[in-house]
Amino acid sequence: MTPGEAQSRIAALRAEIARHDELYHRQSKPEITDFEYDRVKRELADLEVAWPQFASTESPTQKVGDDRVQGFKEVAHRQRMMSLDNTYNEEELRAFHVRLGKLLEAGDQAYTVEPKIDGLAVSLTYEDGRLVRGVTRGDGTKGDDITANLRAIPSLPRELARQGKGAIPKVVEIRGEIYMTQAEFERLNALRVADGDEPYANPRNTAAGTVKLLDLEEVARRRLEIVLYSLGHCEPEVVQSQSELHDQLRAWGLPVVERIWRVRGIDAAWAAIGELDRIRRSFVYGTDGAVIKLDRFEDQRTAGATEKAPRWAIAYKFQAETGRTRLKAITIQVGKTGILSPVAELEPVFLSLSTISRATLHNEEEIRRKDIRVGDLVEIERAGEVIPAVLRSFPEERPQGAKEFDLYAAVGGKCPVCGGKIAKLEVNTESGEGVAWKCQNYDCQAQRVGRMVFFCSRRALAIDGVGDIVAAKLVELDLVRDPPDLYDVPLETLATLNLGTMEEPRIFGEKNATKIVAARETARALPLEKWLYALSIPDVGETTARELGRRHRTLAEVAESKLLQAVLEKARLGEQRELEAPASRKNPAKTDEEKARRKELCARLDADMVALDGGILAGVPSELGPAVAASTLDFLASEPGRRLLAKLRKLGIDPAGTVVEAGIFTGKTFVLTGTLPTLKREEAEQQILVAGGKVSGSVSKKTSYVLAGAEAGSKLEKAQALGVPVIDEAEFRRLLKG
Ligand code: IVH
């Protein structure tokens, strides 16, 4: 591997992990199994060790996944919530033991072995024995305040019972996991299916999604459970070891793990892990591994921690259940953006309590990489009840004549749903990039259905009740072409939709239809950012939609956006600048005269770019880059885009942006430098924007204030040289208050 190759592989892996982190932690909708995820992460970690010049503290290998979402108050943990290193192999576990033995100058140090619960990490704070707060892990330092949702967990005591040997601490952070039992999960899904909604994928994600609901009644309707196993900040200290903690938690009346083993040395730990693996299927929560911890807190303190995880604990993860079966065929699904994705059609096989006949194959590249062919014997895996995945094939047992999979040939060169043209394109969405075949027909039925479902999804307009089945029916009956057509479907038509067959009708019903009608009316008043997101504009994800919504008043204004035009203009100037640079590689200046002329031209281009930056583009974040600008403007000017805008106009839907017309900072430009004591840079920027001000990247005479924190650099010097007022966070807060 060359350094260049290593660097680009590292970048690709980081992007991939970031995408899966977002899916898992924030959206509770993972696409791959934990095992696959860990494998990708391991590859990245290995590369970062081999190529230290490309290591970064920003790498996902150095941070804990962030679960924070909008709508909750952020609260700081008193003690950091860390993640755990994990392994799937016995040797690494033994190496962990040897490492600790050296560190502690021991060899038979005591451990606890306990189940690793597959739920959502949470930290509870009890003050003088009363539950005062519950917070998610967040980024480890700060999490979302979910106290209200936690109060909906009946098995969680609001007060600690006063028994056991230790007194009740003044303040204690108790950590554990929120989960949903299999039985509750099945009960909820039965209800959903009866309502015509898509069933939830698995208990872990349903629990995580429930915790992040803002609707308390809905939270209470779904029964969550909690189990506690670890300590954060505790004053005064009441226990000295993990095994004592377990007993103390139980004495306080808190739900604890059903079994914990206290052992000496690694052989005994290994035996306990084996026993846990044999009994774990009878537990009420999903268990995906064992956590091995040094028992004595004093030993834990000696061992210490890295940035991300303690050195005194490790998770040993059980292999997901795998099975072998035949790959009968590869079919192609078409998503909302027209991307063609391959699906494995399998000889049914029984795995992890259910029969599996389909599995995901992600994309064509992956099929090639894993050399998977129709007719092959394949190994499939199902873990944490996410969509089963095909892990590998067995080329040695391949039937003769099995051909390499060619997606284009498989679909006969056209979209399998609408028969339209397909093209191989760079796909670049908020959630990932790569090369894929795409159906080019915006009016493809599959795309219509996909966009409809997305339009109604929670994160978009939250029109509950329009899942895959309902959306497909509406599109099939040609009641809906573009999502806004939903507004034209009368209540009676919705109520009488038949989601079943002629022989076995399943009527959607008045109650469900009424819910949709109410939700679509509520959605009318949602802000521009939600609508921009809901309309499936290529490249416009949640973040970009939010940034656009803050800077435009109406959809029509976005369609004609001066700001986006300026973003494109700046990119164009930049390109020209590169080409005209006297020492340009492609096009070097030949004579001195030409050099001088081009130098002057470049100076002008630079000045124009600086003017854009200090003017209309001041404070515009990198999310609103040229690619987003081009695709937003192009889409809204295209035939489908204009059609959408016209439909919304006709419906009288005119969502408003969150532009601040006149705030305390209107007309003021800020430059930020250094680290502020409490505010994060984005937070300060946000406050300035909300108050009508602008944020710029460079100091000039026009700068109103430089907001400086610790380790401020050259911007501070420049401000002083130009006589621009320099303020600190405290002064900034005073200004904000007016
Ligand atoms: S101890 C400082 N014990 O697994 C280490 N964690 O993959 C604190 N988890 O973030 C964690 N069961 O959310 C511990 N018995 C257990 C656990 C457990 C599940 C979770 C926890 C942690 C994650 C790491």
Short mmCIF file of N, CA and C and ligand atoms in Angstrom, two decimals, residues 82-84 114-117 121 137 176-177 229-230 257 291 293 310 312, ligand 1:
data_model
loop_
_atom_site.label_atom_id
_atom_site.label_comp_id
_atom_site.label_asym_id
_atom_site.label_seq_id
_atom_site.Cartn_x
_atom_site.Cartn_y
_atom_site.Cartn_z
N MET A 82 -17.56 6.66 29.27
CA MET A 82 -16.67 6.14 28.24
C MET A 82 -17.30 4.97 27.51
N SER A 83 -16.60 4.58 26.48
CA SER A 83 -17.02 3.42 25.72
C SER A 83 -16.11 2.26 26.14
N LEU A 84 -16.23 1.12 25.54
CA LEU A 84 -15.39 -0.02 25.90
C LEU A 84 -14.63 -0.50 24.68
N GLU A 114 -19.60 -9.89 33.48
CA GLU A 114 -21.05 -9.64 33.48
C GLU A 114 -21.58 -9.55 32.05
N PRO A 115 -22.87 -9.69 31.87
CA PRO A 115 -23.40 -9.60 30.51
C PRO A 115 -23.22 -8.20 29.93
N LYS A 116 -22.98 -8.13 28.66
CA LYS A 116 -22.98 -6.85 27.96
C LYS A 116 -24.37 -6.68 27.36
N ILE A 117 -25.07 -5.69 27.83
CA ILE A 117 -26.47 -5.53 27.43
C ILE A 117 -26.56 -4.69 26.17
N ALA A 121 -27.10 3.40 26.38
CA ALA A 121 -26.43 3.80 27.63
C ALA A 121 -27.09 5.04 28.23
N ARG A 137 -25.67 9.04 26.86
CA ARG A 137 -24.22 9.18 26.85
C ARG A 137 -23.77 10.40 26.05
N GLY A 176 -26.16 2.70 33.31
CA GLY A 176 -26.73 1.43 32.90
C GLY A 176 -27.26 1.52 31.49
N GLU A 177 -28.21 0.68 31.22
CA GLU A 177 -28.68 0.53 29.85
C GLU A 177 -30.21 0.49 29.83
N TYR A 229 -25.38 -0.97 36.08
CA TYR A 229 -24.20 -1.79 36.32
C TYR A 229 -22.93 -1.02 36.64
N SER A 230 -22.97 0.30 36.58
CA SER A 230 -21.69 0.97 36.79
C SER A 230 -21.85 2.34 37.43
N VAL A 257 -28.03 -6.55 36.59
CA VAL A 257 -27.89 -7.70 35.69
C VAL A 257 -28.16 -8.99 36.46
N VAL A 291 -18.74 -8.35 29.61
CA VAL A 291 -17.82 -7.28 29.96
C VAL A 291 -16.95 -7.77 31.11
N LYS A 293 -14.21 -6.77 33.86
CA LYS A 293 -13.71 -5.56 34.51
C LYS A 293 -12.81 -5.94 35.67
N PRO A 310 -11.80 2.81 29.22
CA PRO A 310 -10.94 2.44 30.35
C PRO A 310 -9.96 1.33 29.94
N TRP A 312 -9.09 -0.76 32.17
CA TRP A 312 -9.36 -1.83 33.14
C TRP A 312 -10.55 -2.71 32.77
S1 IVH B 1 -19.23 -0.77 31.76
C1 IVH B 1 -16.28 2.81 31.54
N1 IVH B 1 -20.83 -2.84 31.71
O1 IVH B 1 -21.48 -1.11 26.28
C2 IVH B 1 -17.01 1.60 31.03
N2 IVH B 1 -20.91 -1.31 29.91
O2 IVH B 1 -19.66 -0.87 24.07
C3 IVH B 1 -18.43 1.70 31.32
N3 IVH B 1 -22.61 -1.84 28.22
O3 IVH B 1 -20.77 2.29 26.75
C4 IVH B 1 -19.19 0.62 30.73
N4 IVH B 1 -23.37 -3.65 29.20
O4 IVH B 1 -23.15 1.42 27.28
C5 IVH B 1 -20.41 -1.74 31.09
N5 IVH B 1 -22.22 -4.68 31.83
C6 IVH B 1 -21.81 -3.59 31.21
C7 IVH B 1 -22.38 -3.17 29.97
C8 IVH B 1 -21.89 -2.02 29.36
C9 IVH B 1 -23.50 -2.84 28.17
C10 IVH B 1 -22.49 -0.80 27.21
C11 IVH B 1 -22.15 0.57 27.72
C12 IVH B 1 -20.86 0.93 27.05
C13 IVH B 1 -20.92 0.08 25.83
C14 IVH B 1 -19.57 -0.12 25.22
#
